[in-house]
CSV table of C-alpha atoms and ligand atoms in Angstrom, one decimal:
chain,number,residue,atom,x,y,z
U,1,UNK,CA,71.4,93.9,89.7
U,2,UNK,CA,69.6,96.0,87.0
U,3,UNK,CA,70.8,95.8,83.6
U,4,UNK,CA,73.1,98.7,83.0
U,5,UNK,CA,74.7,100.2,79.9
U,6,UNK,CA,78.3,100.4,79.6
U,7,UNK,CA,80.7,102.7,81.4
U,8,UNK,CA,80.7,106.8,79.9
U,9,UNK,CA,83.5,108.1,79.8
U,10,UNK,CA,83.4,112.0,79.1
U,11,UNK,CA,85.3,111.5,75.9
U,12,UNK,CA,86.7,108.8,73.6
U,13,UNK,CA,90.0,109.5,74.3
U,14,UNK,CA,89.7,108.3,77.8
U,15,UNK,CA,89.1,104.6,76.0
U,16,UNK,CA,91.5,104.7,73.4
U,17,UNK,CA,94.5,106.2,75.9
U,18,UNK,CA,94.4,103.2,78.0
U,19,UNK,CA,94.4,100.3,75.2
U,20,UNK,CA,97.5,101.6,74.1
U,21,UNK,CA,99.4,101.7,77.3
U,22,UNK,CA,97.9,98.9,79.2
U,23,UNK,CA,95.9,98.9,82.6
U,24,UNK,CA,97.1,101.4,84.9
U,25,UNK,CA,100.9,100.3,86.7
U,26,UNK,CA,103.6,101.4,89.3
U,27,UNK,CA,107.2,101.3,88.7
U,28,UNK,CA,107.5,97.9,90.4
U,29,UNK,CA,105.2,96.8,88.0
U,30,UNK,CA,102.0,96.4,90.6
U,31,UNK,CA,98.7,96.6,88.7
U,32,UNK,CA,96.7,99.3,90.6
U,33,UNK,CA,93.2,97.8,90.5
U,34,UNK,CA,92.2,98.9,93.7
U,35,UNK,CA,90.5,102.6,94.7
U,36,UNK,CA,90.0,104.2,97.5
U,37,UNK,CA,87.7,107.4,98.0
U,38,UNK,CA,87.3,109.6,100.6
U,39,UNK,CA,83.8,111.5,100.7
U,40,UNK,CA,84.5,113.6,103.5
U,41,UNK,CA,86.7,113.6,106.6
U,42,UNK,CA,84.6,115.1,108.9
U,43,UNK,CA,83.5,111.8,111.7
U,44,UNK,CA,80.9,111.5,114.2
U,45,UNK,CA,83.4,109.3,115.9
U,46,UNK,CA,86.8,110.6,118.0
U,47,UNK,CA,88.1,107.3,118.7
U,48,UNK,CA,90.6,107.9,120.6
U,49,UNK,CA,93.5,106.0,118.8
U,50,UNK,CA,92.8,107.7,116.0
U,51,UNK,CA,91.9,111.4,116.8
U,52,UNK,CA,92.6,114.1,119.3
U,53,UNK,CA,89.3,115.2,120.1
U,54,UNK,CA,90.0,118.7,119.4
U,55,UNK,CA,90.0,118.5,116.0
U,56,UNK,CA,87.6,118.2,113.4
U,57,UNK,CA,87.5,118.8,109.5
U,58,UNK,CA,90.6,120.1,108.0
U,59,UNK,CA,90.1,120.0,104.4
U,60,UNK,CA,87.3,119.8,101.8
U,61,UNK,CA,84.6,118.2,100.3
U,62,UNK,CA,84.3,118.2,96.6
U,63,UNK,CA,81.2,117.5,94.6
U,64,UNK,CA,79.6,114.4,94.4
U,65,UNK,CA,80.2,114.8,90.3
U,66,UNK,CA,83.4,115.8,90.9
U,67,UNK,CA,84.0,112.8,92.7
U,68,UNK,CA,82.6,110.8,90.2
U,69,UNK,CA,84.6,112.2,87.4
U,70,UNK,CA,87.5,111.4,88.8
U,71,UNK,CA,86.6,107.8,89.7
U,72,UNK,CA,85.6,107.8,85.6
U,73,UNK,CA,89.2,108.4,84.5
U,74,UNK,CA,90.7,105.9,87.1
U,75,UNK,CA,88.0,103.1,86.0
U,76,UNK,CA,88.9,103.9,82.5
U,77,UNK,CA,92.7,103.1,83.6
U,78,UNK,CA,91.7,99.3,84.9
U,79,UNK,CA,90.5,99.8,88.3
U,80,UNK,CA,87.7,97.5,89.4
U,81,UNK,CA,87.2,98.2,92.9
U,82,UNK,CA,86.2,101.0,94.6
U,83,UNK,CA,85.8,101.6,98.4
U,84,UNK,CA,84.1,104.5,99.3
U,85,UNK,CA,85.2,105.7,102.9
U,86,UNK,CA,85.9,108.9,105.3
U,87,UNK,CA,86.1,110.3,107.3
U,88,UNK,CA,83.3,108.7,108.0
U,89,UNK,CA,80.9,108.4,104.5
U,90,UNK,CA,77.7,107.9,105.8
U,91,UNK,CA,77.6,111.9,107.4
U,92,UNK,CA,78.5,112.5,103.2
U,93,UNK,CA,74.9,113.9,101.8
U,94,UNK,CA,74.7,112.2,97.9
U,95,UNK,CA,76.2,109.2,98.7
U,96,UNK,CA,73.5,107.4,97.9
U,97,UNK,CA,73.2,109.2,94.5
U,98,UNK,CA,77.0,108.3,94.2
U,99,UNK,CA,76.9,104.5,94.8
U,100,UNK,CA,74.1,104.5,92.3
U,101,UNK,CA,76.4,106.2,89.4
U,102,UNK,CA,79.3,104.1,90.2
U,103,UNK,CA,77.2,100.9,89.7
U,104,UNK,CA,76.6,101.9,86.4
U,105,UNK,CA,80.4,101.8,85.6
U,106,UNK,CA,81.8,98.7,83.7
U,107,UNK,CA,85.6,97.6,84.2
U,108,UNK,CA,87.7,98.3,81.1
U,109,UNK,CA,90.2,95.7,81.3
U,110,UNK,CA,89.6,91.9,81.4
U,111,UNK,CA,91.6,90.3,84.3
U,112,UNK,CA,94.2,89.5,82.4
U,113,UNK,CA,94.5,93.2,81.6
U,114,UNK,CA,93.4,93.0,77.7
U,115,UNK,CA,91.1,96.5,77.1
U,116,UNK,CA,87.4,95.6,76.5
U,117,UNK,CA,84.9,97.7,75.6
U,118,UNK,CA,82.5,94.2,77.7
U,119,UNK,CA,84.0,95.3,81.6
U,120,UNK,CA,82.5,93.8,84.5
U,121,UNK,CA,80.0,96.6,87.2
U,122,UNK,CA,82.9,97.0,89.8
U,123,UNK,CA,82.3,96.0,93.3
U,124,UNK,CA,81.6,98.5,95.4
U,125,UNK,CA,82.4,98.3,98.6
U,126,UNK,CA,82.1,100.7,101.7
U,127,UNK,CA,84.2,101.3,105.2
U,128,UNK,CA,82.2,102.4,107.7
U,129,UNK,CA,81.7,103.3,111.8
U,130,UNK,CA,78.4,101.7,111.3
U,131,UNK,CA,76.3,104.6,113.6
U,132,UNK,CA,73.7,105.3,110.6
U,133,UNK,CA,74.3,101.9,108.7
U,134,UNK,CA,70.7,100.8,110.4
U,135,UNK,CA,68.7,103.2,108.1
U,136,UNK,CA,71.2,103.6,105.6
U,137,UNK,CA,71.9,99.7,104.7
U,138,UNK,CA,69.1,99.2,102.6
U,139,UNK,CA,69.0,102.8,100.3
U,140,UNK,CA,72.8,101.8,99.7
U,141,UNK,CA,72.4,98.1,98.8
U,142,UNK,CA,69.0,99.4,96.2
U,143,UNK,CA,71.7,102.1,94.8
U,144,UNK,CA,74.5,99.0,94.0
U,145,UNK,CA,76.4,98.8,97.1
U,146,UNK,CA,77.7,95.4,97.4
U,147,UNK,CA,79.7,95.0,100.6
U,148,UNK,CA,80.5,97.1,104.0
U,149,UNK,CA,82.9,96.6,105.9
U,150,UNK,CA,82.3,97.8,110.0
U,151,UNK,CA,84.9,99.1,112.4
U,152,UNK,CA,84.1,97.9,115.6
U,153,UNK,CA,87.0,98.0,118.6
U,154,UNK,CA,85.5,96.5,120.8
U,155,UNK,CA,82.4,94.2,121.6
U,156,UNK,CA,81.6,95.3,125.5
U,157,UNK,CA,79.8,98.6,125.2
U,158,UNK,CA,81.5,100.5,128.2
U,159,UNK,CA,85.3,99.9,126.0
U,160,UNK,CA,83.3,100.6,123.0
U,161,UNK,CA,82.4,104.0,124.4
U,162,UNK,CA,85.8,104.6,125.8
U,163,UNK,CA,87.1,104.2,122.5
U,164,UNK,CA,84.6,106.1,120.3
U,165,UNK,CA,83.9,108.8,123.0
U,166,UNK,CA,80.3,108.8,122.2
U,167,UNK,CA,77.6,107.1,124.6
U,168,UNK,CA,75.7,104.5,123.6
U,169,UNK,CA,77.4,103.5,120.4
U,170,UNK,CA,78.0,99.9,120.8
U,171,UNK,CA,74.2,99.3,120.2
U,172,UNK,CA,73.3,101.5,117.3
U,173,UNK,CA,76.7,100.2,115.5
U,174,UNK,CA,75.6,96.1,116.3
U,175,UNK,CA,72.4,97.5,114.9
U,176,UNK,CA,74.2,98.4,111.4
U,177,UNK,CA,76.1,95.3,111.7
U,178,UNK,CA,73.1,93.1,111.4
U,179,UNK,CA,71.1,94.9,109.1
U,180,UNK,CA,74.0,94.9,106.9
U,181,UNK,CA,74.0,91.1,107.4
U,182,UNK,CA,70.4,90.7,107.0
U,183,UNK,CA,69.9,92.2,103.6
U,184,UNK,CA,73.1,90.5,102.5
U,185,UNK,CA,75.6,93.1,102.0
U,186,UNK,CA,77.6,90.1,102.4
U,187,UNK,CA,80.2,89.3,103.6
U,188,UNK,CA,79.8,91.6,106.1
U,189,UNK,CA,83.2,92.7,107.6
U,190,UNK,CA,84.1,94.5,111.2
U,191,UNK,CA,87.7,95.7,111.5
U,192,UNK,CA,89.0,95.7,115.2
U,193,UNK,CA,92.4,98.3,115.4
U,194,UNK,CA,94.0,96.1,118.2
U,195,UNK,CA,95.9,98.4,120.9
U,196,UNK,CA,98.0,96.7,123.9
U,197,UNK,CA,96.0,97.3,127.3
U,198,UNK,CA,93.5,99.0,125.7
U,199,UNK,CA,90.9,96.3,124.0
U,200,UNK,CA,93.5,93.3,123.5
U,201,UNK,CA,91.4,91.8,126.7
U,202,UNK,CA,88.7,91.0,123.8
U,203,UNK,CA,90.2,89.3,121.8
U,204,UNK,CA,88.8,85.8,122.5
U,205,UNK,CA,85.2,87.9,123.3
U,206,UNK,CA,85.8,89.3,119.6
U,207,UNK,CA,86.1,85.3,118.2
U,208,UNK,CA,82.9,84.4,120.2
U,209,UNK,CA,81.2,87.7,118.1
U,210,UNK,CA,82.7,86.2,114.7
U,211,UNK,CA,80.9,83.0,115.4
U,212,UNK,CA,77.5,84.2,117.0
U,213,UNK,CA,77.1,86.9,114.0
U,214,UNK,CA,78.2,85.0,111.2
U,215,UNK,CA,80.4,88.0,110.6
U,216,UNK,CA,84.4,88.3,109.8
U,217,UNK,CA,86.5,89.8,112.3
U,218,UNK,CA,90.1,91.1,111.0
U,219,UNK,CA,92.3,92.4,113.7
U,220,UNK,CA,94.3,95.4,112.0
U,221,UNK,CA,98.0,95.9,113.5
U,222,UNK,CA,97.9,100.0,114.9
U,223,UNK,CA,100.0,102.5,112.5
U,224,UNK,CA,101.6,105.2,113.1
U,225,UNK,CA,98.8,107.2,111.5
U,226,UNK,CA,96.6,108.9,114.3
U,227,UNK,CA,96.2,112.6,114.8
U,228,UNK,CA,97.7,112.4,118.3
U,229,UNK,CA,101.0,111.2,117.3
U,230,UNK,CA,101.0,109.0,120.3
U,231,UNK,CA,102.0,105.5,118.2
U,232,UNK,CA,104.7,103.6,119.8
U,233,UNK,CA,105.5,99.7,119.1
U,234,UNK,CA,105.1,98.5,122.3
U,235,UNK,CA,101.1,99.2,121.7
U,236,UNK,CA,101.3,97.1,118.3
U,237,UNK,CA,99.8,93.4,119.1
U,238,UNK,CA,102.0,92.1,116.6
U,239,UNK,CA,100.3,88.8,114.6
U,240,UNK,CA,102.1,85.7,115.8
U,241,UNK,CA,100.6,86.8,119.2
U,242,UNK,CA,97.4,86.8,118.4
U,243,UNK,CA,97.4,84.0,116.1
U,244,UNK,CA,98.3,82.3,120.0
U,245,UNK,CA,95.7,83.7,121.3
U,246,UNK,CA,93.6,82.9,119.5
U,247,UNK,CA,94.8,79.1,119.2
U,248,UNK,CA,94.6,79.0,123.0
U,249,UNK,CA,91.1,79.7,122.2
U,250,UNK,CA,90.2,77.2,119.8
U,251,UNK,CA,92.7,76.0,117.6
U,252,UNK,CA,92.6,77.9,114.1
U,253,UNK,CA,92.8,76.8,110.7
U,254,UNK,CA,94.4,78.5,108.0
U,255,UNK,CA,92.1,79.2,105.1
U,256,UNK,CA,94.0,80.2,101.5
U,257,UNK,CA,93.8,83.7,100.4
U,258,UNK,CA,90.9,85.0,97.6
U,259,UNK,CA,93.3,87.1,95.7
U,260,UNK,CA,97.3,87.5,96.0
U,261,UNK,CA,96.7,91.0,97.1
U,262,UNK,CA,94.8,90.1,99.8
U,263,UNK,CA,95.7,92.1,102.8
U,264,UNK,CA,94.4,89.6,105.5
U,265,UNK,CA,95.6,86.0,106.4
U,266,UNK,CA,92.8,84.3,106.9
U,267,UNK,CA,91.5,81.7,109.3
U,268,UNK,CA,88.4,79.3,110.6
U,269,UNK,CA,88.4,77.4,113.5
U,270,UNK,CA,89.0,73.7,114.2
U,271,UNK,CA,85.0,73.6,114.1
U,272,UNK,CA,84.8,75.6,110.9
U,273,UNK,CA,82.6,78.2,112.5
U,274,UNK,CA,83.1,81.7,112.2
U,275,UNK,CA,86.2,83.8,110.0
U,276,UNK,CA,89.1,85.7,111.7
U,277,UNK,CA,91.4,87.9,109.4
U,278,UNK,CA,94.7,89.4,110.4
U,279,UNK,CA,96.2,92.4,108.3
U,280,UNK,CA,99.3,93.3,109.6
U,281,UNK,CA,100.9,95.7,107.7
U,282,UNK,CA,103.5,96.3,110.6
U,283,UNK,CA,104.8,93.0,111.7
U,284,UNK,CA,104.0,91.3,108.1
U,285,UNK,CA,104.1,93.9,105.8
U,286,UNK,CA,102.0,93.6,102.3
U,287,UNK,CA,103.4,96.2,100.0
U,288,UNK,CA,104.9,93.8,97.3
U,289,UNK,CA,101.1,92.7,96.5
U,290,UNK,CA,99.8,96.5,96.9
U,291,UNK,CA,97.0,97.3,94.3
U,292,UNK,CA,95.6,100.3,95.9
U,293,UNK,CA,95.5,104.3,95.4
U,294,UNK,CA,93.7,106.8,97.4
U,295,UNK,CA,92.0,109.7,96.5
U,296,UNK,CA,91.2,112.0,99.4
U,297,UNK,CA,87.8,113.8,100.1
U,298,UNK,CA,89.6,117.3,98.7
U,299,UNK,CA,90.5,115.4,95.4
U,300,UNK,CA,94.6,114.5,96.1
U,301,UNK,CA,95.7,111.3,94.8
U,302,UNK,CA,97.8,109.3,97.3
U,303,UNK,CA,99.5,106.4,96.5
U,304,UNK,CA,100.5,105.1,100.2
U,305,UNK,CA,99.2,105.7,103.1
U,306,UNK,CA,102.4,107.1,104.4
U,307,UNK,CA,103.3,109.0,101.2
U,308,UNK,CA,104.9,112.0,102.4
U,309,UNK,CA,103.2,114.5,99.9
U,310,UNK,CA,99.4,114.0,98.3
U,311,UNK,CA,99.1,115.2,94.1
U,312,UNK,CA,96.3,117.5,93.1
U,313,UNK,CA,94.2,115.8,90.7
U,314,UNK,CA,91.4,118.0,91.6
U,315,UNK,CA,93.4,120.9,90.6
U,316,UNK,CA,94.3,119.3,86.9
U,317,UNK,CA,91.3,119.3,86.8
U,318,UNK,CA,90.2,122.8,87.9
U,319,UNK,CA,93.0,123.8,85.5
U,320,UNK,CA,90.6,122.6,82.6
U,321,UNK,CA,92.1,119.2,82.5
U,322,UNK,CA,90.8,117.0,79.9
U,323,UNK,CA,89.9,113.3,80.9
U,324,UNK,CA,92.7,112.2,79.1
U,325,UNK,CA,95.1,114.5,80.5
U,326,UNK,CA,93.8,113.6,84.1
U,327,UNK,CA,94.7,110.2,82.6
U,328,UNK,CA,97.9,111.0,81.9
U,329,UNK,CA,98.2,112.7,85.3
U,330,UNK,CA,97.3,109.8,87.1
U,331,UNK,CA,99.7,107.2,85.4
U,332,UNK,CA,102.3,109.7,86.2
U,333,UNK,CA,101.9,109.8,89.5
U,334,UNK,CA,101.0,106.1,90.2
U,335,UNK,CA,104.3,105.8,88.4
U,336,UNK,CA,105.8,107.1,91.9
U,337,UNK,CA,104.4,104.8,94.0
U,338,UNK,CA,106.4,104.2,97.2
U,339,UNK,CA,107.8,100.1,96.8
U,340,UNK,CA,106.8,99.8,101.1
U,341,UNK,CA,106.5,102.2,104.0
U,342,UNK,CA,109.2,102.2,106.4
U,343,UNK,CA,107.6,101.2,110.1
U,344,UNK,CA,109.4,100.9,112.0
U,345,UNK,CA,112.8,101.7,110.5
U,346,UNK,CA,115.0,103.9,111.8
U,347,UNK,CA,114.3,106.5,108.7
U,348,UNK,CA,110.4,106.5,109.2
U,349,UNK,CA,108.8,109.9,108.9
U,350,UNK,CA,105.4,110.4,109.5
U,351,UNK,CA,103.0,110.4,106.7
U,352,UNK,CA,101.9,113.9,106.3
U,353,UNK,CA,98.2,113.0,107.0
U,354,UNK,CA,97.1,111.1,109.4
U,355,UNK,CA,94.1,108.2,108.3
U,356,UNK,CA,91.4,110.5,109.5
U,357,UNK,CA,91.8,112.5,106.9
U,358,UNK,CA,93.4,110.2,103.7
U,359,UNK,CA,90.5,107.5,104.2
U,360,UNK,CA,91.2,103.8,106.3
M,1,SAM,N1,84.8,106.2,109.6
M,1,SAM,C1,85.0,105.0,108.9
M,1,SAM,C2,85.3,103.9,109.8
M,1,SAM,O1,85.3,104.1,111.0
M,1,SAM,O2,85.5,102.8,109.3
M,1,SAM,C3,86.1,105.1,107.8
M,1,SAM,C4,87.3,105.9,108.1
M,1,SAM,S1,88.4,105.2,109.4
M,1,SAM,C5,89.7,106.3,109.4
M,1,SAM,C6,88.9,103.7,108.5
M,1,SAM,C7,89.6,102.7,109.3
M,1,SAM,O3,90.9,103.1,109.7
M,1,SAM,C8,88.9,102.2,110.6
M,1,SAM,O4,88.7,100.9,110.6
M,1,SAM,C9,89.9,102.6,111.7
M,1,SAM,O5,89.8,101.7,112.8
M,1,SAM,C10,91.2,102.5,111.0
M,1,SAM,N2,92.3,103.2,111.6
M,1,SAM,C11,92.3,104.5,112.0
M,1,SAM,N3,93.5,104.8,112.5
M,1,SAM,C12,94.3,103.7,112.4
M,1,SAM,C13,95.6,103.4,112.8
M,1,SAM,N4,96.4,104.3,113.3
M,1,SAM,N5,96.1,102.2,112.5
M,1,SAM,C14,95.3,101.2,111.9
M,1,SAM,N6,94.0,101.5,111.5
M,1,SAM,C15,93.5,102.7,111.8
């Protein structure tokens, strides 16, 4: 990567703010390290898990410099990954531009959360429905894009159509895939939202595509996030099931986790080849180790993916907000972040977005 100079904040305040209160933290003492950014929530996708059909955009898109400002002021606060996402981001004009600006940002915390002005670029990583990764791959890694991660539900192209509702999908998003894998925006990830007795048949089919691509498929547990409000247990393919399955396929092998935020258990089989992940936030829920915040495509912070109510940062902002008083904005409200959803649980409300249009 291209020798870069060191993050700018718009103002020294930004730098000294931080080094007095330490690296940006909840009130259950989680270090948020983690962002995520929505670009836009418009999709070229309806999958049909996810989305009605019927409905499209429903709020807006900022600038790409707004967007960037904002990611400043979080960086500032200690976080050192960003995932751009949508929506779906690659339909988001700029983003280019964008990945290019945010690889110029340095972390300004050492991992053991001392301030230095000597950060790390962040990695920078991007979710995807991989339908214009093919031509896009390439700008994107040039600009500092390090990793992409691919949703894929299924890996027979008639279920893959079912899902997405648009014809001829499955090959154009393969396509991405491999590109992706061939100029080593590695590791290259694809994300399969399991639903019972819709593509659960492929899950052994979805193995076999881990180990022919050299890719790593994580099986995501469905939420009760989707537009259609259709989410029921039953349809959850809960992860002790799968992790048969998938034994009964070829026995698996546990592999130990990168980070202890990791959101996947992680697994090889008996032969070592190919990677399977599991995230299941439902039957195994992950909150105690959550690092992440969201910041959706009309500039709200949210700080769960069910979070009941999203907090304007755009609008501190609009209000003539200095970065240090979006600073202070943002530890206030990451102060509030929910200890675990509720799944599940006979008090579980609906979150009051659906992941359309916080950003997956
Ligand atoms: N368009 C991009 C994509 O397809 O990856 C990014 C946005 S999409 C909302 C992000 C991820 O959320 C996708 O992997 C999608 O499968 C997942 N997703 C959507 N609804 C979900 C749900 N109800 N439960 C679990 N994952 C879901």
């Amino acid at each position: 990567m291209a020798t870069i100079s060191p993050p700018v904040p718009s103002s020294d305040e930004l730098i000294e703010a931080p080094a007095h209160l330490g690296r940006l933290r909840d009130s259950h003492g989680r270090a948020i390290t983690d962002l995520r950014v929505s670009v836009t929530d418009r999709c070229n996708y309806k999958c049909v898990y996810c989305r009605t059909g019927n409905e499209g955009a429903q709020y807006t898109e900022l600038a790409i410099e707004d967007y960037l400002r904002m990611v400043r002021v979080f960086v500032g606060l200690g976080i050192e990954k960003i995932r751009l996402t949508g929506g779906e981001p690659l339909l988001r004009h700029g983003l280019v531009d964008m990945v290019q600006e945010l690889s110029k940002l340095r972390t300004a915390y050492t991992p053991d959360g001392f301030p230095t002005s000597d950060g790390h670029p962040l990695d920078i990583a991007l979710t995807t429905n991989g339908h214009l990764l093919e031509s896009l791959a390439q700008p994107l890694k040039d600009a500092g894009l390090n990793r992409v991660t691919v949703s894929m539900d299924a890996v027979d192209p008639e279920t893959f159509t079912a899902i997405t509702r648009v014809p001829r999908s499955f090959h154009r998003v393969l396509a991405g895939v491999r590109k992706a894998q061939e100029i080593g925006l590695a590791p290259v990830k694809v994300n399969c939202v399991l639903l019972r007795g819709f593509n659960d048949h492929e899950i052994e089919r979805f193995a076999q595509f881990s180990r022919e691509e050299n890719v790593i498929v994580r099986f995501i547990e469905f939420m009760p996030l989707e537009e259609g409000r259709t989410w029921k247990p039953e349809t959850v393919v809960p992860m002790d099931e799968l992790v048969a399955r998938l034994n009964a396929f070829r026995p698996l092998v546990e592999l130990p986790p990168h980070v202890a935020s990791e959101t996947a258990r992680r697994f090889t089989f008996s032969d070592g080849l190919g990677e399977i992940g599991i995230i299941a936030p439902v039957s195994r829920p992950f909150c105690g180790h959550c690092s992440r915040v969201r910041l959706t495509s009309d500039g709200k912070i949210r700080t769960c993916l069910f979070s009941q109510s999203d907090h304007d940062l755009y609008g501190e902002m609009l209000r003539g907000g200095t970065d240090s008083d979006l600073a202070a904005y943002v530890r206030k409200i990451v102060m509030r972040k929910e200890a675990r959803h509720h799944i599940g649980e006979p008090d579980f409300e609906k979150p009051s977005r659906n992941m359309v249009h916080i950003g997956g």
